[in-house]
PDB file of C-alpha atoms in Angstrom:
ATOM      1  CA  MET A   1     -78.289  25.997 180.046  1.00 54.00           C
ATOM      2  CA  THR A   2     -77.926  22.342 179.198  1.00 59.00           C
ATOM      3  CA  GLY A   3     -80.485  20.622 176.862  1.00 60.00           C
ATOM      4  CA  GLY A   4     -82.844  18.726 178.832  1.00 65.00           C
ATOM      5  CA  SER A   5     -83.509  22.375 180.770  1.00 79.00           C
ATOM      6  CA  TRP A   6     -85.515  24.292 177.147  1.00 84.00           C
ATOM      7  CA  PRO A   7     -88.318  22.480 178.739  1.00 84.00           C
ATOM      8  CA  GLN A   8     -88.679  23.954 181.782  1.00 84.00           C
ATOM      9  CA  ALA A   9     -87.773  27.628 180.673  1.00 85.00           C
ATOM     10  CA  SER A  10     -90.754  27.528 177.957  1.00 88.00           C
ATOM     11  CA  LEU A  11     -93.419  25.302 180.375  1.00 87.00           C
ATOM     12  CA  CYS A  12     -91.785  28.866 182.670  1.00 88.00           C
ATOM     13  CA  LEU A  13     -92.676  30.846 179.996  1.00 90.00           C
ATOM     14  CA  PHE A  14     -95.729  29.858 178.981  1.00 93.00           C
ATOM     15  CA  SER A  15     -97.365  29.153 182.161  1.00 92.00           C
ATOM     16  CA  GLY A  16     -95.983  33.086 182.441  1.00 92.00           C
ATOM     17  CA  ALA A  17     -97.620  34.099 179.308  1.00 94.00           C
ATOM     18  CA  LEU A  18    -100.854  32.084 180.245  1.00 94.00           C
ATOM     19  CA  LEU A  19    -101.220  33.918 183.974  1.00 93.00           C
ATOM     20  CA  GLY A  20    -100.204  37.024 182.114  1.00 94.00           C
ATOM     21  CA  LEU A  21    -103.214  36.487 179.468  1.00 94.00           C
ATOM     22  CA  LEU A  22    -105.761  35.936 183.356  1.00 94.00           C
ATOM     23  CA  PHE A  23    -104.373  39.231 184.540  1.00 93.00           C
ATOM     24  CA  LEU A  24    -105.142  40.957 181.060  1.00 92.00           C
ATOM     25  CA  ALA A  25    -109.149  38.868 181.145  1.00 91.00           C
ATOM     26  CA  CYS A  26    -109.569  39.378 184.627  1.00 89.00           C
ATOM     27  CA  LYS A  27    -108.648  43.746 183.840  1.00 88.00           C
ATOM     28  CA  LEU A  28    -111.064  43.556 181.499  1.00 86.00           C
ATOM     29  CA  LEU A  29    -113.914  41.983 183.435  1.00 85.00           C
ATOM     30  CA  ARG A  30    -113.199  44.467 185.995  1.00 84.00           C
ATOM     31  CA  VAL A  31    -113.087  47.508 183.671  1.00 81.00           C
ATOM     32  CA  MET A  32    -116.906  46.656 181.692  1.00 79.00           C
ATOM     33  CA  LEU A  33    -118.763  46.091 184.818  1.00 79.00           C
ATOM     34  CA  GLY A  34    -117.744  48.622 186.424  1.00 76.00           C
ATOM     35  CA  LEU A  35    -117.565  46.579 190.024  1.00 77.00           C
ATOM     36  CA  GLY A  36    -116.463  48.288 193.106  1.00 82.00           C
ATOM     37  CA  ARG A  37    -113.571  48.378 195.371  1.00 87.00           C
ATOM     38  CA  LEU A  38    -114.639  44.849 197.633  1.00 88.00           C
ATOM     39  CA  ALA A  39    -115.382  42.452 194.013  1.00 86.00           C
ATOM     40  CA  THR A  40    -111.858  44.180 192.728  1.00 88.00           C
ATOM     41  CA  ALA A  41    -110.393  42.485 195.791  1.00 90.00           C
ATOM     42  CA  LEU A  42    -111.804  39.622 195.555  1.00 90.00           C
ATOM     43  CA  LEU A  43    -110.705  39.068 192.267  1.00 90.00           C
ATOM     44  CA  ASP A  44    -107.297  40.270 192.566  1.00 90.00           C
ATOM     45  CA  LEU A  45    -107.168  37.710 195.925  1.00 93.00           C
ATOM     46  CA  ALA A  46    -109.227  34.832 193.029  1.00 93.00           C
ATOM     47  CA  PHE A  47    -105.700  35.878 191.028  1.00 92.00           C
ATOM     48  CA  CYS A  48    -102.956  36.242 193.340  1.00 92.00           C
ATOM     49  CA  LEU A  49    -103.991  32.721 194.538  1.00 94.00           C
ATOM     50  CA  THR A  50    -104.163  31.433 190.575  1.00 93.00           C
ATOM     51  CA  CYS A  51    -100.839  32.856 190.204  1.00 90.00           C
ATOM     52  CA  GLY A  52     -99.429  31.228 193.469  1.00 90.00           C
ATOM     53  CA  LEU A  53    -100.889  27.475 192.636  1.00 91.00           C
ATOM     54  CA  THR A  54     -99.337  28.054 188.365  1.00 89.00           C
ATOM     55  CA  ALA A  55     -95.694  28.544 190.248  1.00 87.00           C
ATOM     56  CA  PHE A  56     -95.770  25.349 193.211  1.00 87.00           C
ATOM     57  CA  LEU A  57     -97.542  23.488 190.117  1.00 86.00           C
ATOM     58  CA  CYS A  58     -94.693  24.448 187.966  1.00 85.00           C
ATOM     59  CA  ALA A  59     -91.800  23.898 190.945  1.00 85.00           C
ATOM     60  CA  LEU A  60     -93.707  20.332 191.398  1.00 85.00           C
ATOM     61  CA  VAL A  61     -93.805  19.326 187.924  1.00 83.00           C
ATOM     62  CA  LEU A  62     -89.949  20.470 187.280  1.00 82.00           C
ATOM     63  CA  ASP A  63     -88.347  19.889 190.815  1.00 78.00           C
ATOM     64  CA  GLN A  64     -89.983  17.971 193.224  1.00 78.00           C
ATOM     65  CA  GLY A  65     -91.796  20.826 194.278  1.00 72.00           C
ATOM     66  CA  ARG A  66     -88.021  23.055 194.786  1.00 76.00           C
ATOM     67  CA  LEU A  67     -89.075  26.464 193.111  1.00 75.00           C
ATOM     68  CA  ARG A  68     -85.925  28.174 191.460  1.00 80.00           C
ATOM     69  CA  LEU A  69     -84.864  31.214 190.533  1.00 82.00           C
ATOM     70  CA  PHE A  70     -85.371  30.823 186.784  1.00 82.00           C
ATOM     71  CA  GLN A  71     -88.793  28.974 186.947  1.00 86.00           C
ATOM     72  CA  ALA A  72     -89.714  32.451 188.932  1.00 85.00           C
ATOM     73  CA  ALA A  73     -87.937  35.247 186.969  1.00 89.00           C
ATOM     74  CA  LEU A  74     -89.380  33.296 183.462  1.00 90.00           C
ATOM     75  CA  GLN A  75     -92.776  33.057 184.528  1.00 89.00           C
ATOM     76  CA  LEU A  76     -92.388  36.641 185.584  1.00 91.00           C
ATOM     77  CA  LEU A  77     -90.893  37.170 182.302  1.00 92.00           C
ATOM     78  CA  GLY A  78     -93.260  36.076 180.332  1.00 93.00           C
ATOM     79  CA  ALA A  79     -96.166  37.622 182.263  1.00 92.00           C
ATOM     80  CA  TRP A  80     -94.451  40.740 181.260  1.00 93.00           C
ATOM     81  CA  GLY A  81     -94.395  40.514 177.610  1.00 93.00           C
ATOM     82  CA  ALA A  82     -97.999  39.006 177.135  1.00 93.00           C
ATOM     83  CA  VAL A  83     -99.237  42.180 179.575  1.00 92.00           C
ATOM     84  CA  ALA A  84     -97.167  44.243 177.633  1.00 94.00           C
ATOM     85  CA  ALA A  85     -98.218  42.974 173.937  1.00 94.00           C
ATOM     86  CA  LEU A  86    -102.056  43.067 174.611  1.00 93.00           C
ATOM     87  CA  ASP A  87    -102.243  45.702 177.361  1.00 92.00           C
ATOM     88  CA  PRO A  88    -103.168  48.205 174.848  1.00 92.00           C
ATOM     89  CA  LEU A  89    -105.828  46.151 172.157  1.00 92.00           C
ATOM     90  CA  ILE A  90    -108.115  45.059 175.611  1.00 90.00           C
ATOM     91  CA  GLU A  91    -107.390  49.097 176.569  1.00 88.00           C
ATOM     92  CA  GLY A  92    -108.940  49.249 173.531  1.00 90.00           C
ATOM     93  CA  THR A  93    -111.637  46.139 173.219  1.00 88.00           C
ATOM     94  CA  ALA A  94    -113.556  48.445 176.773  1.00 86.00           C
ATOM     95  CA  ARG A  95    -113.421  51.901 175.356  1.00 86.00           C
ATOM     96  CA  LEU A  96    -114.612  50.928 172.569  1.00 89.00           C
ATOM     97  CA  LEU A  97    -117.899  48.076 174.771  1.00 86.00           C
ATOM     98  CA  ARG A  98    -117.815  51.060 177.286  1.00 84.00           C
ATOM     99  CA  ARG A  99    -118.626  53.387 174.160  1.00 88.00           C
ATOM    100  CA  ALA A 100    -121.253  51.039 172.579  1.00 88.00           C
ATOM    101  CA  ALA A 101    -123.059  50.302 175.635  1.00 84.00           C
ATOM    102  CA  GLY A 102    -123.286  53.766 176.181  1.00 83.00           C
ATOM    103  CA  ARG A 103    -124.812  54.436 172.517  1.00 87.00           C
ATOM    104  CA  LEU A 104    -127.041  51.028 173.893  1.00 86.00           C
ATOM    105  CA  ARG A 105    -128.211  52.240 177.048  1.00 81.00           C
ATOM    106  CA  ARG A 106    -129.231  55.585 174.862  1.00 81.00           C
ATOM    107  CA  ALA A 107    -130.893  54.117 171.681  1.00 82.00           C
ATOM    108  CA  LEU A 108    -132.782  51.678 174.395  1.00 81.00           C
ATOM    109  CA  GLY A 109    -133.592  55.446 176.677  1.00 73.00           C
ATOM    110  CA  ARG A 110    -135.096  57.604 174.006  1.00 71.00           C
ATOM    111  CA  PRO A 111    -138.376  55.706 172.904  1.00 70.00           C
ATOM    112  CA  TRP A 112    -139.246  55.149 176.813  1.00 67.00           C
ATOM    113  CA  SER A 113    -138.002  58.899 178.069  1.00 67.00           C
ATOM    114  CA  PHE A 114    -140.241  60.281 174.847  1.00 64.00           C
ATOM    115  CA  LEU A 115    -143.305  58.335 176.218  1.00 66.00           C
ATOM    116  CA  ARG A 116    -142.458  59.543 180.176  1.00 66.00           C
ATOM    117  CA  GLY A 117    -142.182  63.143 178.845  1.00 65.00           C
ATOM    118  CA  LYS A 118    -145.426  62.426 175.932  1.00 63.00           C
ATOM    119  CA  TRP A 119    -147.032  61.298 180.077  1.00 62.00           C
ATOM    120  CA  ALA A 120    -146.196  64.327 181.640  1.00 62.00           C
ATOM    121  CA  LYS A 121    -147.109  66.909 179.823  1.00 64.00           C
ATOM    122  CA  SER A 122    -151.057  64.793 179.317  1.00 65.00           C
ATOM    123  CA  PHE A 123    -150.814  65.661 183.216  1.00 65.00           C
ATOM    124  CA  PRO A 124    -149.480  69.318 183.587  1.00 65.00           C
ATOM    125  CA  LYS A 125    -148.165  69.552 187.320  1.00 68.00           C
ATOM    126  CA  GLN A 126    -150.190  71.652 190.101  1.00 70.00           C
ATOM    127  CA  PRO A 127    -148.957  74.465 192.015  1.00 74.00           C
ATOM    128  CA  ARG A 128    -147.972  73.451 195.432  1.00 75.00           C
ATOM    129  CA  LYS A 129    -149.889  74.536 198.343  1.00 75.00           C
ATOM    130  CA  PRO A 130    -147.523  76.056 200.573  1.00 74.00           C
ATOM    131  CA  ALA A 131    -146.134  73.921 203.646  1.00 73.00           C
ATOM    132  CA  LYS A 132    -148.570  74.426 206.804  1.00 73.00           C
ATOM    133  CA  ARG A 133    -145.670  75.015 210.026  1.00 69.00           C
ATOM    134  CA  LYS A 134    -145.747  72.940 212.569  1.00 68.00           C
ATOM    135  CA  LYS A 135    -146.433  73.319 215.698  1.00 66.00           C
ATOM    136  CA  THR A 136    -144.133  72.879 218.454  1.00 66.00           C
ATOM    137  CA  GLY A 137    -145.673  72.035 221.443  1.00 64.00           C
ATOM    138  CA  ARG A 138    -143.737  74.318 223.314  1.00 66.00           C
ATOM    139  CA  LYS A 139    -145.210  76.993 225.527  1.00 67.00           C
ATOM    140  CA  ARG A 140    -144.451  80.716 225.934  1.00 66.00           C
ATOM    141  CA  LYS A 141    -143.570  81.334 229.160  1.00 70.00           C
ATOM    142  CA  LYS A 142    -145.959  84.210 230.838  1.00 69.00           C
ATOM    143  CA  PRO A 143    -143.028  87.432 232.422  1.00 68.00           C
ATOM    144  CA  LYS A 144    -142.603  87.123 235.347  1.00 71.00           C
ATOM    145  CA  LYS A 145    -143.751  90.177 237.243  1.00 69.00           C
ATOM    146  CA  PRO A 146    -141.308  91.707 239.927  1.00 68.00           C
ATOM    147  CA  LEU A 147    -141.264  91.867 243.461  1.00 66.00           C
ATOM    148  CA  GLU A 148    -142.596  94.448 244.334  1.00 67.00           C
ATOM    149  CA  ASN A 149    -143.092  95.688 248.342  1.00 64.00           C
ATOM    150  CA  LEU A 150    -140.870  93.256 249.698  1.00 61.00           C
ATOM    151  CA  THR A 151    -141.161  95.004 253.210  1.00 57.00           C
TER     152      THR A 151
END
């Protein structure tokens, strides 16, 4: 590497690290919101388009639009470094936030369940009446009389 390529390498590493952080942000968003398959696919599509645009812009800035192997490799290395370093932190944060949201939901739901229980006790359930059988509308066939003397 020459002295002029160090800034290019650092730009590629930095942009790769930012893409890794964007991936982790998308992962945290997906876990916290409990997105379905369609929303996850759309989020992944947006992330991939962002990665492609970033690689294109870096190639445009560094070498008039030609993507070199060292640019792509350094971006991948930067993204891998950010994800490998911060993924356990993101997983722990997501777990804590889900647990806190569950506790908050239960704490806010307790008064309502208490009131719902009081309300139900004030109006005891009436025994259900047996359901009436529906008439099918078909008439019973009368048995045929045997043929008598045909002679």
